Short mmCIF file of C-alpha atoms in Angstrom, two decimals:
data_model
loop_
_atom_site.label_atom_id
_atom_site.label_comp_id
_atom_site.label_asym_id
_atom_site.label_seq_id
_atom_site.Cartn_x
_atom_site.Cartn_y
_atom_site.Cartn_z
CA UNK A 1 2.24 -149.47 5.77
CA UNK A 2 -0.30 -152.39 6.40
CA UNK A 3 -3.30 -150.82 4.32
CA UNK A 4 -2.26 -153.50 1.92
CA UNK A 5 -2.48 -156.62 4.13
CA UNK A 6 -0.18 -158.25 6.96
CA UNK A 7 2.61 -159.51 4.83
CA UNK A 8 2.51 -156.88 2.28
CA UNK A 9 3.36 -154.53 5.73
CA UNK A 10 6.35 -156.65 6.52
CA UNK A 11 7.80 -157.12 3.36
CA UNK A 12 7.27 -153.42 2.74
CA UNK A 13 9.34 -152.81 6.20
CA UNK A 14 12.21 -155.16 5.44
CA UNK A 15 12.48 -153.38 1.91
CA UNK A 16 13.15 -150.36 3.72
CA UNK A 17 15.82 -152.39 6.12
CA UNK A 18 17.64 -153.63 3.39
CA UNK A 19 17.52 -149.88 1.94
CA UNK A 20 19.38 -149.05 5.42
CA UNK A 21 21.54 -151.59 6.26
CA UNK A 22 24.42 -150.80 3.24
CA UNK A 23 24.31 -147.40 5.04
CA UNK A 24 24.58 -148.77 8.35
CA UNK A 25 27.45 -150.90 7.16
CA UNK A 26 29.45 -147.87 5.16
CA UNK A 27 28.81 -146.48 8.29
CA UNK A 28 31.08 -148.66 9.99
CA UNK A 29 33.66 -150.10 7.79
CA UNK A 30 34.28 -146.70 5.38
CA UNK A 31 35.98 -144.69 8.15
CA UNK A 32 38.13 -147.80 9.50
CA UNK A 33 40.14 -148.27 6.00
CA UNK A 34 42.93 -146.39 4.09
CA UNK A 35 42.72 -143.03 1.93
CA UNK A 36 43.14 -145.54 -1.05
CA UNK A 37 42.26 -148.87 -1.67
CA UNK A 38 41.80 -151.76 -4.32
CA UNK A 39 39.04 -152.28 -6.04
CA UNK A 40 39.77 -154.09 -8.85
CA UNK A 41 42.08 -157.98 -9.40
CA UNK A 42 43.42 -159.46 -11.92
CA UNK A 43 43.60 -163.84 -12.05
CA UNK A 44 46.34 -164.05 -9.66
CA UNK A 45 44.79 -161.76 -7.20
CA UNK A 46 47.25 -158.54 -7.45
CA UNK A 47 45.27 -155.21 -7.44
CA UNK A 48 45.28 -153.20 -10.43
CA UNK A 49 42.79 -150.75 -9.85
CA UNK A 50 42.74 -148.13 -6.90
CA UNK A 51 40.23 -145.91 -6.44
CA UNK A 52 39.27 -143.44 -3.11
CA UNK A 53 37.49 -145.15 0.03
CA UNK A 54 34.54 -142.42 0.27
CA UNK A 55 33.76 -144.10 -3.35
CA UNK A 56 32.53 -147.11 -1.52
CA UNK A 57 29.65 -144.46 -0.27
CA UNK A 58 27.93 -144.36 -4.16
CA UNK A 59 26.56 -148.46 -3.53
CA UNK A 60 24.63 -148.18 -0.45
CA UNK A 61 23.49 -144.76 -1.64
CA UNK A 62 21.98 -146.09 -4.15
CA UNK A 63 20.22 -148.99 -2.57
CA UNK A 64 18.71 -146.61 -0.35
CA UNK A 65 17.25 -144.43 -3.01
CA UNK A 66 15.58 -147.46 -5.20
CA UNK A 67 14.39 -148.84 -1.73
CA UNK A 68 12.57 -145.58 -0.93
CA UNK A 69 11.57 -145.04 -5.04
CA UNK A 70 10.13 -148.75 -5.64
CA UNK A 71 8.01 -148.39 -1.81
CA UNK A 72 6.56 -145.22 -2.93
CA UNK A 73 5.76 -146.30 -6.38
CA UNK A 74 4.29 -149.39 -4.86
CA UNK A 75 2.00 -147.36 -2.80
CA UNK A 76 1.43 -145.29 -5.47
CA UNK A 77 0.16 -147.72 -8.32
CA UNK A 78 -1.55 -149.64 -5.61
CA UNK A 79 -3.75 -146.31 -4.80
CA UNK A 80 -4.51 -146.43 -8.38
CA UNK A 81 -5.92 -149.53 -8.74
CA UNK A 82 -9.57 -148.69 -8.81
CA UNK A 83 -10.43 -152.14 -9.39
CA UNK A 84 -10.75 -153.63 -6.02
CA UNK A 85 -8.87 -154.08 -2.48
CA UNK A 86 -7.33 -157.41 -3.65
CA UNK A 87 -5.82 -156.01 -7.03
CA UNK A 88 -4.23 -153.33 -4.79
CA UNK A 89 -2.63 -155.48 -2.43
CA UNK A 90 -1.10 -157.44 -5.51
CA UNK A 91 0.10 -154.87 -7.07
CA UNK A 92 1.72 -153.77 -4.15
CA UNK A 93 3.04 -157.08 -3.50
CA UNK A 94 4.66 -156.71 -7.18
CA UNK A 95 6.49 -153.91 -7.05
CA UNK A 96 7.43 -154.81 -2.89
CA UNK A 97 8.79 -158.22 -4.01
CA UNK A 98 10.86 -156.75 -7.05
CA UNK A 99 12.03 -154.28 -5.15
CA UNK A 100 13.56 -156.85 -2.42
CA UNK A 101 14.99 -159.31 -4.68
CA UNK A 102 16.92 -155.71 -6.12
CA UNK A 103 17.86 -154.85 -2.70
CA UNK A 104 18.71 -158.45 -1.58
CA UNK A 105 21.49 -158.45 -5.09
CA UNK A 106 22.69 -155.09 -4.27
CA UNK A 107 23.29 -155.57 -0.50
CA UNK A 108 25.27 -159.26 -1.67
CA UNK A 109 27.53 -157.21 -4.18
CA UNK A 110 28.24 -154.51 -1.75
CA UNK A 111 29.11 -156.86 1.06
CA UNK A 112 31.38 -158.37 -1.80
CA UNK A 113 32.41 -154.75 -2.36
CA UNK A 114 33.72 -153.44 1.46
CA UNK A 115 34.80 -156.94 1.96
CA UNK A 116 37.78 -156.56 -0.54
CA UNK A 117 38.05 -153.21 0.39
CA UNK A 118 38.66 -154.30 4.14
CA UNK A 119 41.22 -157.24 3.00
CA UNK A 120 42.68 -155.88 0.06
CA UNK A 121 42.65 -159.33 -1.32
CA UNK A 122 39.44 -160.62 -4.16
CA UNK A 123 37.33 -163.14 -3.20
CA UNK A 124 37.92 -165.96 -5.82
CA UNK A 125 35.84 -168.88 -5.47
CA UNK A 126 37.17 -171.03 -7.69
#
């Protein structure tokens, strides 16, 4: 994990966090709500789409699996570069850093996601 340099370790380890934590947080709100809920509004806030609550389990799945994909393809390419020690580390950095600012978007959405689940209501900000 920190063959690649100090910060390169920890941003590799809170990739794989934010991999887990939708998981963690399915986990816990998934078995709390009802056989069916909304999951889609319209302007005024009334649900018009339902859909099954073990569908909320497809999200955090998937954050897991591109968190695990982009750290081994990190450590791949980084084993490839023949170059040097320092090109390594940045290209692990690369695909490290891309892969967090995916996980950080896909962990927002899907707390968006279970929190209308929870409510039943849309969040409308404006």
């Amino acid at each position: 994990m920190f063959r690649y340099g100090k910060t390169n370790g920890y941003l590799a380890i809170a990739l794989i966090v934010l991999g887990i934590l939708p998981i963690v947080l399915a986990l816990f709100i998934v078995p709390q709500l009802p056989d069916t809920i909304a999951t889609q509004f319209d302007s005024a806030g009334n649900a018009t789409r339902w859909m099954s609550r073990t569908d909320l389990i497809y999200v955090p799945v998937l954050c897991l699996l591109l968190s695990g994909a982009t750290c081994l393809t990190a450590f791949r390419q980084a084993r490839l570069s023949l170059d040097s020690e320092v090109v390594a580390g940045l290209t692990f950095r690369r695909y490290i850093r891309n892969g967090l600012v995916t996980s950080v978007i896909i962990n927002v959405l899907n707390g968006y996601m279970m929190f209308s689940a929870a409510t039943g209501t849309a969040f409308l900000p404006f």
